[in-house]
CSV table of C-alpha atoms and ligand atoms in Angstrom, one decimal:
chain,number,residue,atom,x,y,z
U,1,UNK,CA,0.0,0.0,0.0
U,2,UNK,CA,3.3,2.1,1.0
U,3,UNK,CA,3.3,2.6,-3.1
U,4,UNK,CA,0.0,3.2,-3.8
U,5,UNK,CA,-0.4,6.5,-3.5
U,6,UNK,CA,1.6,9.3,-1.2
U,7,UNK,CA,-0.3,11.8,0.4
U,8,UNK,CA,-0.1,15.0,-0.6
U,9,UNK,CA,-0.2,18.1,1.8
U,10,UNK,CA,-1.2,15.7,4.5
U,11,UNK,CA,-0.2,18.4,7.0
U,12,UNK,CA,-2.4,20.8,6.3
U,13,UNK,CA,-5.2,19.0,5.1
U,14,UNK,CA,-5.8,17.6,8.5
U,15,UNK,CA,-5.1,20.9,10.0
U,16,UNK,CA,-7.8,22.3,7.4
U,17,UNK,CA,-10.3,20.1,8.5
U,18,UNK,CA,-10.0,21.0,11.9
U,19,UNK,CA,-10.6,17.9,12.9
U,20,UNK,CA,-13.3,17.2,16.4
U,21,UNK,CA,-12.2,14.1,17.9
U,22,UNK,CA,-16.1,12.5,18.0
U,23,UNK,CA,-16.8,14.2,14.7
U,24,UNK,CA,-18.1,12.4,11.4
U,25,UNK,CA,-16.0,13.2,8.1
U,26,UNK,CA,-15.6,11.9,4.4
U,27,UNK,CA,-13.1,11.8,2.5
U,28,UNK,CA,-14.1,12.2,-1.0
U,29,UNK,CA,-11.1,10.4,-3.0
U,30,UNK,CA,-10.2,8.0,-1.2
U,31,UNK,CA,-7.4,6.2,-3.1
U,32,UNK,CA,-4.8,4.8,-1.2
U,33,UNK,CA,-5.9,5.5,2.3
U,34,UNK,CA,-3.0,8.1,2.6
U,35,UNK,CA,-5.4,10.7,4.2
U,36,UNK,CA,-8.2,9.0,5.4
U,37,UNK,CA,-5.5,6.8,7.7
U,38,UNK,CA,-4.4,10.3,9.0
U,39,UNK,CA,-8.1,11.3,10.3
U,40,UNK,CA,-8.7,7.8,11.9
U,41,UNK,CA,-5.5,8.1,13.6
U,42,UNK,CA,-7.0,11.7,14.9
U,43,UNK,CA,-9.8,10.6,15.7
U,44,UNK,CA,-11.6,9.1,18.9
U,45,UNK,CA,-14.9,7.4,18.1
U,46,UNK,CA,-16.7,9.8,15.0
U,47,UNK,CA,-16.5,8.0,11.6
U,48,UNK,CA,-15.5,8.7,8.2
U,49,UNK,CA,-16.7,7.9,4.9
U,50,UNK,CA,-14.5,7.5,2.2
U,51,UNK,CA,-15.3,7.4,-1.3
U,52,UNK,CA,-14.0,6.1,-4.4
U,53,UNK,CA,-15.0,4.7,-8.1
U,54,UNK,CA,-12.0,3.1,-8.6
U,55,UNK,CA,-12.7,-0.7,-7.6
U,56,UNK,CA,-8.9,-0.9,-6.4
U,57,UNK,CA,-9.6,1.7,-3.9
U,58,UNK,CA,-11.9,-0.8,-1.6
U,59,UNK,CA,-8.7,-3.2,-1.3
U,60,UNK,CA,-7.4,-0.2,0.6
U,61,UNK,CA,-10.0,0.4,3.0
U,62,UNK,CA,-10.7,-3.4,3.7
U,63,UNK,CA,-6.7,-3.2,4.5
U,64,UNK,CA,-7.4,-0.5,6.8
U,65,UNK,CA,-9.9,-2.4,8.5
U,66,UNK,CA,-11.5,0.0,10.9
U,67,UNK,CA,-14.8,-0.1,12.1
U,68,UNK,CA,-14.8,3.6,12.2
U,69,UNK,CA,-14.6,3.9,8.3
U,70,UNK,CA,-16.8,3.1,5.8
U,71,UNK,CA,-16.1,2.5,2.2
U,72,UNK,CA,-18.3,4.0,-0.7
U,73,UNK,CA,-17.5,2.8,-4.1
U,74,UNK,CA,-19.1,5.2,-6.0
U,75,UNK,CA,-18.0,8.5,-8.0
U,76,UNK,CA,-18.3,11.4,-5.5
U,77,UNK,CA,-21.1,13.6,-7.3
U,78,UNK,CA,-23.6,11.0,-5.6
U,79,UNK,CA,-22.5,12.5,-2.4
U,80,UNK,CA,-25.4,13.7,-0.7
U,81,UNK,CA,-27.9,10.4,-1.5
U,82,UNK,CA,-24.9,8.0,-0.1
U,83,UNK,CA,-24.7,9.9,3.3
U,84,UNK,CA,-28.2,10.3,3.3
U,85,UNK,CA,-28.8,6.0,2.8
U,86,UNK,CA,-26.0,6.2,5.7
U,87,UNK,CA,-27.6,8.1,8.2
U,88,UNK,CA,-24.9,11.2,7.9
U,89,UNK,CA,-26.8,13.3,6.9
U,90,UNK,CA,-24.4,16.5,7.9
U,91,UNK,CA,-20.8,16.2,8.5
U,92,UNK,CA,-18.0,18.1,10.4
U,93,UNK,CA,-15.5,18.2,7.3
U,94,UNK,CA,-14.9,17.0,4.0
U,95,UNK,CA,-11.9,16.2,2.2
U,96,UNK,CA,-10.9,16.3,-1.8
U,97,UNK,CA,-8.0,15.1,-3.1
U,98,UNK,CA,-8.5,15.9,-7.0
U,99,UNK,CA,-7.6,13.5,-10.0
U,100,UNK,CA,-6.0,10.2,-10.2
U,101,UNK,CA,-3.5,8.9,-7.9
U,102,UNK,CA,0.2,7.1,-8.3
U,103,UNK,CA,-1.5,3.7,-8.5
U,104,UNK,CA,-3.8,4.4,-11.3
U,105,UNK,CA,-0.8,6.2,-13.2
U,106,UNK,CA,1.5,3.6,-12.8
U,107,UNK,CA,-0.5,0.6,-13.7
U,108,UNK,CA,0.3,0.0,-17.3
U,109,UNK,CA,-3.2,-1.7,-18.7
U,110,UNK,CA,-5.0,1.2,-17.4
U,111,UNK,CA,-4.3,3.7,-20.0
U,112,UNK,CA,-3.5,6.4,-17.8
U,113,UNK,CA,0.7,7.0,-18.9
U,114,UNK,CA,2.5,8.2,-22.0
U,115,UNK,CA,5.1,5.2,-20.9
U,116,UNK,CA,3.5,2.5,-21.3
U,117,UNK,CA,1.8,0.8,-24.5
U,118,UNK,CA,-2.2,-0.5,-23.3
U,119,UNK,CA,-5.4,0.4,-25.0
U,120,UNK,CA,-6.7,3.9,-24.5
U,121,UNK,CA,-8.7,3.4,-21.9
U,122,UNK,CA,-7.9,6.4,-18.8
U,123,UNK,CA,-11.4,5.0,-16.9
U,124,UNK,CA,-11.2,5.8,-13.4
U,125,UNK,CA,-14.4,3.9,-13.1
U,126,UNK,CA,-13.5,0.7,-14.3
U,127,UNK,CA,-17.4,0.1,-15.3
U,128,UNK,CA,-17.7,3.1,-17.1
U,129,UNK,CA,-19.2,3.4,-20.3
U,130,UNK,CA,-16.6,6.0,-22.3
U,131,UNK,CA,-12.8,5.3,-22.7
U,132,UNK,CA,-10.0,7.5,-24.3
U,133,UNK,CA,-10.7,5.5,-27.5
U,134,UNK,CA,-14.4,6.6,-27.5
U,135,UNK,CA,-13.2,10.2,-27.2
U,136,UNK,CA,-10.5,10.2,-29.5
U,137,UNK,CA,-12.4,8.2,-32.6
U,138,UNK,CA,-16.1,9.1,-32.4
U,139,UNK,CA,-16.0,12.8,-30.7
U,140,UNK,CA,-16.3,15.7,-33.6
U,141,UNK,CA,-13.1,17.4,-34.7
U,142,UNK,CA,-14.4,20.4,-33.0
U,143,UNK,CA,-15.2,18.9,-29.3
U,144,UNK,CA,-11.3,17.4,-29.7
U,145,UNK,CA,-10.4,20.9,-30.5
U,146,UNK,CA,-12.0,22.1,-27.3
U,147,UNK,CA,-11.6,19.2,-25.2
U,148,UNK,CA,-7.1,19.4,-25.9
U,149,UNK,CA,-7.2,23.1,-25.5
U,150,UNK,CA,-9.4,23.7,-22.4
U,151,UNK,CA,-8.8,20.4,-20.7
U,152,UNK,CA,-4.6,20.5,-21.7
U,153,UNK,CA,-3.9,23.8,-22.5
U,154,UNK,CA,-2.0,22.5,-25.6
U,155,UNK,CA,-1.1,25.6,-28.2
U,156,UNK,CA,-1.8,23.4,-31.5
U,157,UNK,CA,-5.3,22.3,-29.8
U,158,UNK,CA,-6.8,22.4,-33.3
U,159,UNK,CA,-4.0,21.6,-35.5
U,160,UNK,CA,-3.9,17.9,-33.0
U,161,UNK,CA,-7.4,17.8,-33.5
U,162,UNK,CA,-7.5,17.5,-37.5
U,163,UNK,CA,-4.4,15.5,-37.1
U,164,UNK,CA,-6.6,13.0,-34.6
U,165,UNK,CA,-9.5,13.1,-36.9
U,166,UNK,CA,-7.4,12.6,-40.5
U,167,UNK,CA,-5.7,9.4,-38.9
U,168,UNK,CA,-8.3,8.0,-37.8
U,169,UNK,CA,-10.2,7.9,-41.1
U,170,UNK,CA,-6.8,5.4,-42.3
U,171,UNK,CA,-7.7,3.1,-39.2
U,172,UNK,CA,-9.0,3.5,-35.6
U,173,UNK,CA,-6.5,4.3,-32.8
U,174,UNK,CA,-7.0,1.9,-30.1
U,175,UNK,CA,-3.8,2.1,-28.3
U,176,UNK,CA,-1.1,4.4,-26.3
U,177,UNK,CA,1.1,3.9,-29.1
U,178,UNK,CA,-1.3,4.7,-31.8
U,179,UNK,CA,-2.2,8.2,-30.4
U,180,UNK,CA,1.4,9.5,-29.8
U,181,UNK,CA,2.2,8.0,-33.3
U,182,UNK,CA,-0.4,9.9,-34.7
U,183,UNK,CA,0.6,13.4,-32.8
U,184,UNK,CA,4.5,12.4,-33.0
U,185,UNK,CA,5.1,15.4,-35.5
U,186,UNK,CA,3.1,18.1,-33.4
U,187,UNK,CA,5.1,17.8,-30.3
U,188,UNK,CA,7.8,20.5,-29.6
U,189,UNK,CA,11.1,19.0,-30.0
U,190,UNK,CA,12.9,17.9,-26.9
U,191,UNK,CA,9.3,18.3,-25.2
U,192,UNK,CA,7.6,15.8,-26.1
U,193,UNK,CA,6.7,13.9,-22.8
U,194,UNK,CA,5.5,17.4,-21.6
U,195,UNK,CA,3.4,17.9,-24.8
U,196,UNK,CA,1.9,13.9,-24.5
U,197,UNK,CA,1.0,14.4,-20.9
U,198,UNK,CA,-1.3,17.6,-21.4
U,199,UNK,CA,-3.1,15.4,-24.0
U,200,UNK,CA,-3.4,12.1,-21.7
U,201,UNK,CA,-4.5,14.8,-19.0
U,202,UNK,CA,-7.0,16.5,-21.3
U,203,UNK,CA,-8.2,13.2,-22.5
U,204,UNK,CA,-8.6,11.6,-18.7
U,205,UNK,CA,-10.8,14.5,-17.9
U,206,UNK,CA,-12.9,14.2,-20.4
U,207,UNK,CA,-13.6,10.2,-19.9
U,208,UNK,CA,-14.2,10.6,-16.4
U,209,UNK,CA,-15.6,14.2,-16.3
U,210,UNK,CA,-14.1,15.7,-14.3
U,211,UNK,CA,-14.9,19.0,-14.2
U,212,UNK,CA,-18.8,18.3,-14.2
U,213,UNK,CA,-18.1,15.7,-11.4
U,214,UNK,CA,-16.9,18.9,-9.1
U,215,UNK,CA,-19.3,21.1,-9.8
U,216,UNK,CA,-21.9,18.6,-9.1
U,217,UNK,CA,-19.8,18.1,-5.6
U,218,UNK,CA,-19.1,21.3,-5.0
U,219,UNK,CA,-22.7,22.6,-5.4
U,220,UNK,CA,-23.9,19.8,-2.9
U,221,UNK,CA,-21.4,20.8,0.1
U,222,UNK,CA,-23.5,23.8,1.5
U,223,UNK,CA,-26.5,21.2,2.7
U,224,UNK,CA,-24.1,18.6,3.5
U,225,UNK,CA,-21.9,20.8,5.8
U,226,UNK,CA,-23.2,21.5,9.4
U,227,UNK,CA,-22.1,24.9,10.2
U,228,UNK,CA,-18.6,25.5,11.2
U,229,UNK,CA,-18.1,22.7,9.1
U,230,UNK,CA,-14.7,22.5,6.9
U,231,UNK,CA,-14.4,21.9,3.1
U,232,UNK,CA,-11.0,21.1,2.0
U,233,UNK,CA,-10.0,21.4,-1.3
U,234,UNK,CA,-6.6,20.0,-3.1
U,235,UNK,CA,-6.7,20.4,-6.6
U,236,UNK,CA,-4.0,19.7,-9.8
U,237,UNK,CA,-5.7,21.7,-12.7
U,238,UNK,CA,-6.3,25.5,-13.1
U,239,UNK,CA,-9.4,24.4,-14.4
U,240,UNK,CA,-10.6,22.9,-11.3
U,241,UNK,CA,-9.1,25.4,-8.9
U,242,UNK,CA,-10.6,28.4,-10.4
U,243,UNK,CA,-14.2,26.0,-9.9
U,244,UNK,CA,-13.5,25.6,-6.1
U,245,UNK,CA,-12.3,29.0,-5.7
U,246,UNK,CA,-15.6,30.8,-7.2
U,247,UNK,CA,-17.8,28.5,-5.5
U,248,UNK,CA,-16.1,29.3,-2.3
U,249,UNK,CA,-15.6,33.2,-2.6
U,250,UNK,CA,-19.4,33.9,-4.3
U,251,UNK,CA,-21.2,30.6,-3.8
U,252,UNK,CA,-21.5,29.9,-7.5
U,253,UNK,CA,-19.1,28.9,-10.7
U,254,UNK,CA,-19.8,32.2,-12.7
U,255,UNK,CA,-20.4,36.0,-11.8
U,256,UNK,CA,-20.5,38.2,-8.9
U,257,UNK,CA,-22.1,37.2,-5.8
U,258,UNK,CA,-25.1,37.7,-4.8
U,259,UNK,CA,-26.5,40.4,-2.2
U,260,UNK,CA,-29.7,40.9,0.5
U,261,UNK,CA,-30.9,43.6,0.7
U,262,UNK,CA,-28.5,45.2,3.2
U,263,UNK,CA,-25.6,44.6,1.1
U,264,UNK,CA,-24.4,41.6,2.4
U,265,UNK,CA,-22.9,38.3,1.0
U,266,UNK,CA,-25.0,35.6,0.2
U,267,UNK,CA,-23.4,32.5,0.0
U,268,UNK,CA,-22.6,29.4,2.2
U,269,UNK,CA,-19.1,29.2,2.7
U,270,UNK,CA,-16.5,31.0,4.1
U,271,UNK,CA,-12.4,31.5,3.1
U,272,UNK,CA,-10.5,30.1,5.9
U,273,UNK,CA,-7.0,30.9,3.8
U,274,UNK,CA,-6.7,34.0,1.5
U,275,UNK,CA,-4.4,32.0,-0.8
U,276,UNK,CA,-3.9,28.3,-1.7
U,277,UNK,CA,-1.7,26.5,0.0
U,278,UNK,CA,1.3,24.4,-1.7
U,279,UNK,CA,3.8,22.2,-1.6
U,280,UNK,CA,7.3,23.6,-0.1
U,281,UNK,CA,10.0,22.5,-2.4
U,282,UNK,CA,11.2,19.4,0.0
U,283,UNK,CA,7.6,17.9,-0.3
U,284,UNK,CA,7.8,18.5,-4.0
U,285,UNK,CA,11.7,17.1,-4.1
U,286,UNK,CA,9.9,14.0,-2.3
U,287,UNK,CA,6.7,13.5,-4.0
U,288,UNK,CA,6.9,15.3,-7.6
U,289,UNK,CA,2.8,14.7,-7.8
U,290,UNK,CA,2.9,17.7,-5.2
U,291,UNK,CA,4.2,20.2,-7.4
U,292,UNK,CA,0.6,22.0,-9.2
U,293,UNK,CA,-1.2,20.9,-5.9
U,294,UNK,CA,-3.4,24.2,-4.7
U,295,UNK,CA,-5.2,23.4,-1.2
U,296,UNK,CA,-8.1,25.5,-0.4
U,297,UNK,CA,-10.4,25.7,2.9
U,298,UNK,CA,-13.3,27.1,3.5
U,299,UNK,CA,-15.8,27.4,6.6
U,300,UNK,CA,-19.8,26.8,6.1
U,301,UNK,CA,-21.4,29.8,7.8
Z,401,SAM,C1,-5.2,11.8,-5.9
Z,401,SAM,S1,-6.0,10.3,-5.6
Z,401,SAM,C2,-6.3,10.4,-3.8
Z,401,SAM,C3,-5.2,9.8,-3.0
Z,401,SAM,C4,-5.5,9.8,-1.5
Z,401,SAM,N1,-5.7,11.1,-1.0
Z,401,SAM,C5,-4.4,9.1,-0.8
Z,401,SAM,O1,-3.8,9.7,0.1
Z,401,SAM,O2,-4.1,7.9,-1.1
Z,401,SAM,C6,-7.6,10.5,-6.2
Z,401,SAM,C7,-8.6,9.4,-6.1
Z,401,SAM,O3,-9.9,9.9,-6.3
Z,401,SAM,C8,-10.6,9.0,-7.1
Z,401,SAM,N2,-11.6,9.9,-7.8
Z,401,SAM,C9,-11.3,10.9,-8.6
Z,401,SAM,N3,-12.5,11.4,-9.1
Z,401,SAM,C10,-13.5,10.8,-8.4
Z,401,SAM,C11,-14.9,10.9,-8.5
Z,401,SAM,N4,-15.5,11.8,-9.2
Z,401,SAM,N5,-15.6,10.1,-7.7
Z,401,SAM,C12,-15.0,9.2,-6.9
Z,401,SAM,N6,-13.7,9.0,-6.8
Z,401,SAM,C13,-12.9,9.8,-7.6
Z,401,SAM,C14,-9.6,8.4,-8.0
Z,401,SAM,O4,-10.1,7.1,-8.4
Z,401,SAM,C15,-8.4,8.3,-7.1
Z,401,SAM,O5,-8.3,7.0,-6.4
């Protein structure tokens, strides 16, 4: 388990959480256990959920084995009904740990790394319907477009995305191999690996929305939260960050927020830190994964 997955800011996550010795809290990706083993360990009595759709997760928390914790296997945006079947109505803090972790990454057949050769698959839901293969042959040349540029900030977003479409009218690409064959000439000399990662990353989004998965999250937190309650956000793409960071500082994704009639904030949740937290340079030197981790917390009011 030691390689599964290393926790990232584990410090001041836990500090962020604020953690109440009897208090119940969920940790939202579970993964490796890295966090969630830090809360038990904190706490006395309370309980924690921890969720995850990756099957390989549950291995982790059976591992565990604490009668404190128990395991969801289900993608996070069904928040609110599984705590509600629970009994849990309203917790003390939840915890986010944003994307994939080291495990997923490094296992070859999952489709997840530029280094290895495996279908295109990048599901972290191993049940799920779409895979990378799905995306790259059937989507429009225009959603590849907008999925490599927004999703992996790539600069030739659209010239990758004709070149996607024009080799796949020779024959379908079904593996690793076959993708970074077929972009091989549009990658910046002597960056390549760079240049292949932003497409896997843009790619892996997309399969497992991402994106829509947090907002959906993010927009169920205010009734899940008991006051005083902590939301603690680590996340590894602008994309997501600027999500969490809107929905904390105005209570929505898009626009100002909104006023009473006396002038006054309306929305649920509260800044505890002005800016994100990261990773000092020996956490980084130690655990690379830390390097674009932003950590946000916020209060319920
Ligand atoms: C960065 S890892 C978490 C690592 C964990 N904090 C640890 O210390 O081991 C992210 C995990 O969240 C899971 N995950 C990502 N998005 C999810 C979603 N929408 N619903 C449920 N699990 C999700 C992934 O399968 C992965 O195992």
């Amino acid at each position: 388990m030691s390689n599964y997955h290393e926790p990232v800011l584990l410090q001041a996550c836990i500090n962020g959480l604020n953690l109440q010795p009897g208090g119940t809290y969920v940790d939202i990706t579970f993964g490796g256990g890295g966090h969630s083993r830090e809360i038990l360990n904190q706490l006395d009595g309370g309980r924690l959920f921890g969720f995850d759709q990756d099957a390989d997760a549950k291995v982790n928390a059976q591992a565990i084995g604490d009668s404190r914790l128990t395991f969801v296997a289900s993608n996070f945006r069904n928040i609110k009904r599984y705590l509600r079947l629970y009994k849990a109505e309203q917790v003390d803090g939840i915890l986010a740990d944003l994307g994939i972790s080291s495990h997923q990454i490094d296992t070859p057949e999952r489709g997840f790394s530029t280094r290895f050769d495996a279908d295109l698959d990048m599901r972290m839901n191993q049940n799920a319907d779409r895979t990378a293969a799905q995306v790259v042959n059937e989507y429009s040349e225009a959603d590849l477009h907008r999925i490599l540029g927004m999703y992996g900030e790539i600069t030739n977003a659209r010239t990758a995305a004709s070149a996607l479409v024009s080799a796949r009218s020779n024959r379908q690409l079904k593996t690793v191999n076959d993708l970074k064959a077929a972009l091989q000439r549009f990658a910046p000399r002597g960056k390549e690996n760079k240049y292949f990662a932003q497409v896997f990353q843009a790619l892996r989004i997309e399969v497992n929305e991402e994106l829509q998965a947090l907002e959906e999250f993010l927009e169920q937190v205010p009734d899940i939260l008991k006051p005083g309650g902590r939301l603690v956000v680590m996340s590894y793409h602008s994309l997501e960050d600027r999500l969490v960071k809107n929905f904390i500082n105005k209570g929505k994704f898009q626009g100002e927020v909104e006023k009473d009639l006396f002038g006054n904030d309306l929305k649920p949740l509260q800044s505890v830190t002005r800016k994100p937290i990261e990773a000092t340079p020996d956490e980084i030197a130690r655990n690379p994964r830390a390097r674009s981790a932003k950590l946000r917390i916020a209060e319920k009011l």
